[in-house]
Amino acid sequence: MLLGAIIGDMAGSRFEFERKPSFPDTVPLLGPLAHFTDDTVMTVAVAEGLENGYGNPAKSAAEVVRSMQKFGRAWPRAGYGPRFRKWLGSPDPAPYGSCGNGSAMRASAAAWLYGTLEEVERYSGIQAATTHDHPEGIRGATAAAGITFLARTGATKDEIRDAALNRWGYGAGSSLEDFRRTAHPSVLCADTLPVALASFLWSDSFEGTIRTAISFGADTDTQAAIAGSFAEAFYGVPKKFEWQARGKLPRDLSDALDRFQAFARHCGADGRAHE
């Protein structure tokens, strides 16, 4: 749980906004230059907030704000955008209408905590609206968490593709090559979700999904974090990547991750990845 997002973030961190990222199969996924960014910090923060507010919408919103400010201030140089950085330091933080992909990259915790798609959508939307209350910001977050939920609860890729298009309005093309011709990767949810979705649908492994997401260039860490969430839920995470990622996490983030995983299993909402 959450490791797919964290591994994707770390793997994509060194290639962010390169025009043509050099990421052939011979380049280690989590080499020495790979590091966690704001995507990991906020994924863990939202997980803690949703855990502390479990089952209570108003409390969940308040706890998500508290945890995001706590971890954001503990890691002030993780790579936040200017408006979010201002929000982190505000004594009275309010949403600021963003439609950026930050709401989606941090949304995966809801997919592991709750047992129905409707609950997952509700709580992923709640965490999104604390900052990204633009309709596109909320749509991206609910789709990211919803796709992760479907993947972890046994949906096929065809079923996920149909839901992504018909429920949330995100398509992935008829093939990876077809999708690449029309993709416009950017920092917006409307552009990032299709890239993450196509990377997952047109790959055949956890590692392949993340490498494909990075190959699009642009916001590589966030694309790979979202795609990694889908891939973890569908394939599981190879142990070697889990160990490598854990070795790059500081103690406070690692401890919060452990607490969340234990809590989600206790809630009984934890699903099984595909064998």
JSON list of N, CA and C in Angstrom, two decimals, residues 58-99:
[
{"chain": "A", "resi": 58, "resn": "ALA", "atom": "N", "xyz": [-15.95, 15.36, 7.76]},
{"chain": "A", "resi": 58, "resn": "ALA", "atom": "CA", "xyz": [-15.45, 16.64, 8.26]},
{"chain": "A", "resi": 58, "resn": "ALA", "atom": "C", "xyz": [-14.12, 16.47, 8.99]},
{"chain": "A", "resi": 59, "resn": "LYS", "atom": "N", "xyz": [-14.03, 15.43, 9.82]},
{"chain": "A", "resi": 59, "resn": "LYS", "atom": "CA", "xyz": [-12.78, 15.19, 10.53]},
{"chain": "A", "resi": 59, "resn": "LYS", "atom": "C", "xyz": [-11.67, 14.81, 9.57]},
{"chain": "A", "resi": 60, "resn": "SER", "atom": "N", "xyz": [-12.01, 14.04, 8.53]},
{"chain": "A", "resi": 60, "resn": "SER", "atom": "CA", "xyz": [-11.00, 13.66, 7.55]},
{"chain": "A", "resi": 60, "resn": "SER", "atom": "C", "xyz": [-10.40, 14.88, 6.88]},
{"chain": "A", "resi": 61, "resn": "ALA", "atom": "N", "xyz": [-11.24, 15.82, 6.49]},
{"chain": "A", "resi": 61, "resn": "ALA", "atom": "CA", "xyz": [-10.74, 17.05, 5.85]},
{"chain": "A", "resi": 61, "resn": "ALA", "atom": "C", "xyz": [-9.80, 17.80, 6.79]},
{"chain": "A", "resi": 62, "resn": "ALA", "atom": "N", "xyz": [-10.20, 17.95, 8.04]},
{"chain": "A", "resi": 62, "resn": "ALA", "atom": "CA", "xyz": [-9.37, 18.67, 9.00]},
{"chain": "A", "resi": 62, "resn": "ALA", "atom": "C", "xyz": [-8.06, 17.95, 9.27]},
{"chain": "A", "resi": 63, "resn": "GLU", "atom": "N", "xyz": [-8.11, 16.63, 9.39]},
{"chain": "A", "resi": 63, "resn": "GLU", "atom": "CA", "xyz": [-6.90, 15.86, 9.67]},
{"chain": "A", "resi": 63, "resn": "GLU", "atom": "C", "xyz": [-5.96, 15.84, 8.47]},
{"chain": "A", "resi": 64, "resn": "VAL", "atom": "N", "xyz": [-6.51, 15.82, 7.26]},
{"chain": "A", "resi": 64, "resn": "VAL", "atom": "CA", "xyz": [-5.65, 15.89, 6.07]},
{"chain": "A", "resi": 64, "resn": "VAL", "atom": "C", "xyz": [-4.90, 17.22, 6.04]},
{"chain": "A", "resi": 65, "resn": "VAL", "atom": "N", "xyz": [-5.59, 18.31, 6.33]},
{"chain": "A", "resi": 65, "resn": "VAL", "atom": "CA", "xyz": [-4.92, 19.62, 6.37]},
{"chain": "A", "resi": 65, "resn": "VAL", "atom": "C", "xyz": [-3.82, 19.61, 7.43]},
{"chain": "A", "resi": 66, "resn": "ARG", "atom": "N", "xyz": [-4.13, 19.09, 8.61]},
{"chain": "A", "resi": 66, "resn": "ARG", "atom": "CA", "xyz": [-3.15, 19.07, 9.69]},
{"chain": "A", "resi": 66, "resn": "ARG", "atom": "C", "xyz": [-1.92, 18.26, 9.30]},
{"chain": "A", "resi": 67, "resn": "SER", "atom": "N", "xyz": [-2.14, 17.08, 8.74]},
{"chain": "A", "resi": 67, "resn": "SER", "atom": "CA", "xyz": [-1.01, 16.22, 8.39]},
{"chain": "A", "resi": 67, "resn": "SER", "atom": "C", "xyz": [-0.20, 16.78, 7.22]},
{"chain": "A", "resi": 68, "resn": "MET", "atom": "N", "xyz": [-0.87, 17.35, 6.23]},
{"chain": "A", "resi": 68, "resn": "MET", "atom": "CA", "xyz": [-0.13, 17.93, 5.11]},
{"chain": "A", "resi": 68, "resn": "MET", "atom": "C", "xyz": [0.74, 19.09, 5.58]},
{"chain": "A", "resi": 69, "resn": "GLN", "atom": "N", "xyz": [0.21, 19.92, 6.46]},
{"chain": "A", "resi": 69, "resn": "GLN", "atom": "CA", "xyz": [1.03, 21.02, 6.97]},
{"chain": "A", "resi": 69, "resn": "GLN", "atom": "C", "xyz": [2.17, 20.50, 7.84]},
{"chain": "A", "resi": 70, "resn": "LYS", "atom": "N", "xyz": [1.91, 19.49, 8.63]},
{"chain": "A", "resi": 70, "resn": "LYS", "atom": "CA", "xyz": [2.96, 18.93, 9.50]},
{"chain": "A", "resi": 70, "resn": "LYS", "atom": "C", "xyz": [4.11, 18.37, 8.69]},
{"chain": "A", "resi": 71, "resn": "PHE", "atom": "N", "xyz": [3.80, 17.49, 7.75]},
{"chain": "A", "resi": 71, "resn": "PHE", "atom": "CA", "xyz": [4.86, 16.87, 6.96]},
{"chain": "A", "resi": 71, "resn": "PHE", "atom": "C", "xyz": [5.47, 17.84, 5.96]},
{"chain": "A", "resi": 72, "resn": "GLY", "atom": "N", "xyz": [4.65, 18.74, 5.42]},
{"chain": "A", "resi": 72, "resn": "GLY", "atom": "CA", "xyz": [5.18, 19.72, 4.49]},
{"chain": "A", "resi": 72, "resn": "GLY", "atom": "C", "xyz": [6.19, 20.65, 5.14]},
{"chain": "A", "resi": 73, "resn": "ARG", "atom": "N", "xyz": [5.91, 21.04, 6.36]},
{"chain": "A", "resi": 73, "resn": "ARG", "atom": "CA", "xyz": [6.84, 21.91, 7.08]},
{"chain": "A", "resi": 73, "resn": "ARG", "atom": "C", "xyz": [8.08, 21.15, 7.53]},
{"chain": "A", "resi": 74, "resn": "ALA", "atom": "N", "xyz": [7.92, 19.85, 7.78]},
{"chain": "A", "resi": 74, "resn": "ALA", "atom": "CA", "xyz": [9.09, 19.04, 8.16]},
{"chain": "A", "resi": 74, "resn": "ALA", "atom": "C", "xyz": [10.03, 18.84, 6.98]},
{"chain": "A", "resi": 75, "resn": "TRP", "atom": "N", "xyz": [9.46, 18.85, 5.74]},
{"chain": "A", "resi": 75, "resn": "TRP", "atom": "CA", "xyz": [10.25, 18.66, 4.53]},
{"chain": "A", "resi": 75, "resn": "TRP", "atom": "C", "xyz": [9.99, 19.82, 3.56]},
{"chain": "A", "resi": 76, "resn": "PRO", "atom": "N", "xyz": [10.49, 21.01, 3.90]},
{"chain": "A", "resi": 76, "resn": "PRO", "atom": "CA", "xyz": [10.13, 22.23, 3.15]},
{"chain": "A", "resi": 76, "resn": "PRO", "atom": "C", "xyz": [10.74, 22.31, 1.76]},
{"chain": "A", "resi": 77, "resn": "ARG", "atom": "N", "xyz": [11.77, 21.50, 1.47]},
{"chain": "A", "resi": 77, "resn": "ARG", "atom": "CA", "xyz": [12.45, 21.59, 0.17]},
{"chain": "A", "resi": 77, "resn": "ARG", "atom": "C", "xyz": [12.15, 20.37, -0.71]},
{"chain": "A", "resi": 78, "resn": "ALA", "atom": "N", "xyz": [10.99, 19.78, -0.53]},
{"chain": "A", "resi": 78, "resn": "ALA", "atom": "CA", "xyz": [10.66, 18.57, -1.28]},
{"chain": "A", "resi": 78, "resn": "ALA", "atom": "C", "xyz": [10.21, 18.85, -2.70]},
{"chain": "A", "resi": 79, "resn": "GLY", "atom": "N", "xyz": [9.94, 20.12, -3.04]},
{"chain": "A", "resi": 79, "resn": "GLY", "atom": "CA", "xyz": [9.60, 20.44, -4.42]},
{"chain": "A", "resi": 79, "resn": "GLY", "atom": "C", "xyz": [8.19, 20.94, -4.64]},
{"chain": "A", "resi": 80, "resn": "TYR", "atom": "N", "xyz": [7.62, 21.62, -3.66]},
{"chain": "A", "resi": 80, "resn": "TYR", "atom": "CA", "xyz": [6.25, 22.11, -3.77]},
{"chain": "A", "resi": 80, "resn": "TYR", "atom": "C", "xyz": [6.14, 23.28, -4.74]},
{"chain": "A", "resi": 81, "resn": "GLY", "atom": "N", "xyz": [4.96, 23.42, -5.35]},
{"chain": "A", "resi": 81, "resn": "GLY", "atom": "CA", "xyz": [4.68, 24.58, -6.17]},
{"chain": "A", "resi": 81, "resn": "GLY", "atom": "C", "xyz": [4.49, 25.81, -5.29]},
{"chain": "A", "resi": 82, "resn": "PRO", "atom": "N", "xyz": [4.58, 27.02, -5.86]},
{"chain": "A", "resi": 82, "resn": "PRO", "atom": "CA", "xyz": [4.52, 28.24, -5.05]},
{"chain": "A", "resi": 82, "resn": "PRO", "atom": "C", "xyz": [3.22, 28.43, -4.29]},
{"chain": "A", "resi": 83, "resn": "ARG", "atom": "N", "xyz": [2.08, 28.11, -4.91]},
{"chain": "A", "resi": 83, "resn": "ARG", "atom": "CA", "xyz": [0.81, 28.30, -4.21]},
{"chain": "A", "resi": 83, "resn": "ARG", "atom": "C", "xyz": [0.65, 27.29, -3.08]},
{"chain": "A", "resi": 84, "resn": "PHE", "atom": "N", "xyz": [1.08, 26.06, -3.31]},
{"chain": "A", "resi": 84, "resn": "PHE", "atom": "CA", "xyz": [0.99, 25.06, -2.25]},
{"chain": "A", "resi": 84, "resn": "PHE", "atom": "C", "xyz": [1.96, 25.39, -1.12]},
{"chain": "A", "resi": 85, "resn": "ARG", "atom": "N", "xyz": [3.13, 25.89, -1.47]},
{"chain": "A", "resi": 85, "resn": "ARG", "atom": "CA", "xyz": [4.10, 26.28, -0.44]},
{"chain": "A", "resi": 85, "resn": "ARG", "atom": "C", "xyz": [3.51, 27.37, 0.46]},
{"chain": "A", "resi": 86, "resn": "LYS", "atom": "N", "xyz": [2.81, 28.31, -0.15]},
{"chain": "A", "resi": 86, "resn": "LYS", "atom": "CA", "xyz": [2.15, 29.37, 0.64]},
{"chain": "A", "resi": 86, "resn": "LYS", "atom": "C", "xyz": [1.06, 28.77, 1.52]},
{"chain": "A", "resi": 87, "resn": "TRP", "atom": "N", "xyz": [0.32, 27.81, 0.98]},
{"chain": "A", "resi": 87, "resn": "TRP", "atom": "CA", "xyz": [-0.73, 27.15, 1.75]},
{"chain": "A", "resi": 87, "resn": "TRP", "atom": "C", "xyz": [-0.14, 26.41, 2.95]},
{"chain": "A", "resi": 88, "resn": "LEU", "atom": "N", "xyz": [0.99, 25.77, 2.77]},
{"chain": "A", "resi": 88, "resn": "LEU", "atom": "CA", "xyz": [1.63, 25.05, 3.86]},
{"chain": "A", "resi": 88, "resn": "LEU", "atom": "C", "xyz": [1.97, 25.96, 5.03]},
{"chain": "A", "resi": 89, "resn": "GLY", "atom": "N", "xyz": [2.32, 27.19, 4.74]},
{"chain": "A", "resi": 89, "resn": "GLY", "atom": "CA", "xyz": [2.71, 28.11, 5.79]},
{"chain": "A", "resi": 89, "resn": "GLY", "atom": "C", "xyz": [1.59, 28.95, 6.35]},
{"chain": "A", "resi": 90, "resn": "SER", "atom": "N", "xyz": [0.39, 28.79, 5.83]},
{"chain": "A", "resi": 90, "resn": "SER", "atom": "CA", "xyz": [-0.73, 29.63, 6.25]},
{"chain": "A", "resi": 90, "resn": "SER", "atom": "C", "xyz": [-1.31, 29.18, 7.59]},
{"chain": "A", "resi": 91, "resn": "PRO", "atom": "N", "xyz": [-1.63, 30.13, 8.49]},
{"chain": "A", "resi": 91, "resn": "PRO", "atom": "CA", "xyz": [-2.30, 29.76, 9.74]},
{"chain": "A", "resi": 91, "resn": "PRO", "atom": "C", "xyz": [-3.77, 29.43, 9.53]},
{"chain": "A", "resi": 92, "resn": "ASP", "atom": "N", "xyz": [-4.31, 29.81, 8.39]},
{"chain": "A", "resi": 92, "resn": "ASP", "atom": "CA", "xyz": [-5.71, 29.55, 8.07]},
{"chain": "A", "resi": 92, "resn": "ASP", "atom": "C", "xyz": [-5.80, 29.06, 6.62]},
{"chain": "A", "resi": 93, "resn": "PRO", "atom": "N", "xyz": [-5.30, 27.84, 6.35]},
{"chain": "A", "resi": 93, "resn": "PRO", "atom": "CA", "xyz": [-5.20, 27.36, 4.97]},
{"chain": "A", "resi": 93, "resn": "PRO", "atom": "C", "xyz": [-6.58, 27.17, 4.33]},
{"chain": "A", "resi": 94, "resn": "ALA", "atom": "N", "xyz": [-6.71, 27.66, 3.11]},
{"chain": "A", "resi": 94, "resn": "ALA", "atom": "CA", "xyz": [-7.97, 27.54, 2.37]},
{"chain": "A", "resi": 94, "resn": "ALA", "atom": "C", "xyz": [-7.66, 27.02, 0.96]},
{"chain": "A", "resi": 95, "resn": "PRO", "atom": "N", "xyz": [-8.59, 26.32, 0.36]},
{"chain": "A", "resi": 95, "resn": "PRO", "atom": "CA", "xyz": [-8.38, 25.84, -1.02]},
{"chain": "A", "resi": 95, "resn": "PRO", "atom": "C", "xyz": [-8.21, 27.00, -1.97]},
{"chain": "A", "resi": 96, "resn": "TYR", "atom": "N", "xyz": [-7.48, 26.77, -3.06]},
{"chain": "A", "resi": 96, "resn": "TYR", "atom": "CA", "xyz": [-7.15, 27.88, -3.96]},
{"chain": "A", "resi": 96, "resn": "TYR", "atom": "C", "xyz": [-7.47, 27.57, -5.42]},
{"chain": "A", "resi": 97, "resn": "GLY", "atom": "N", "xyz": [-8.40, 26.66, -5.66]},
{"chain": "A", "resi": 97, "resn": "GLY", "atom": "CA", "xyz": [-8.94, 26.47, -6.99]},
{"chain": "A", "resi": 97, "resn": "GLY", "atom": "C", "xyz": [-8.02, 25.80, -7.99]},
{"chain": "A", "resi": 98, "resn": "SER", "atom": "N", "xyz": [-7.06, 25.04, -7.54]},
{"chain": "A", "resi": 98, "resn": "SER", "atom": "CA", "xyz": [-6.10, 24.44, -8.46]},
{"chain": "A", "resi": 98, "resn": "SER", "atom": "C", "xyz": [-6.71, 23.25, -9.20]},
{"chain": "A", "resi": 99, "resn": "CYS", "atom": "N", "xyz": [-6.33, 23.14, -10.49]},
{"chain": "A", "resi": 99, "resn": "CYS", "atom": "CA", "xyz": [-6.68, 21.94, -11.26]},
{"chain": "A", "resi": 99, "resn": "CYS", "atom": "C", "xyz": [-5.41, 21.15, -11.59]}
]
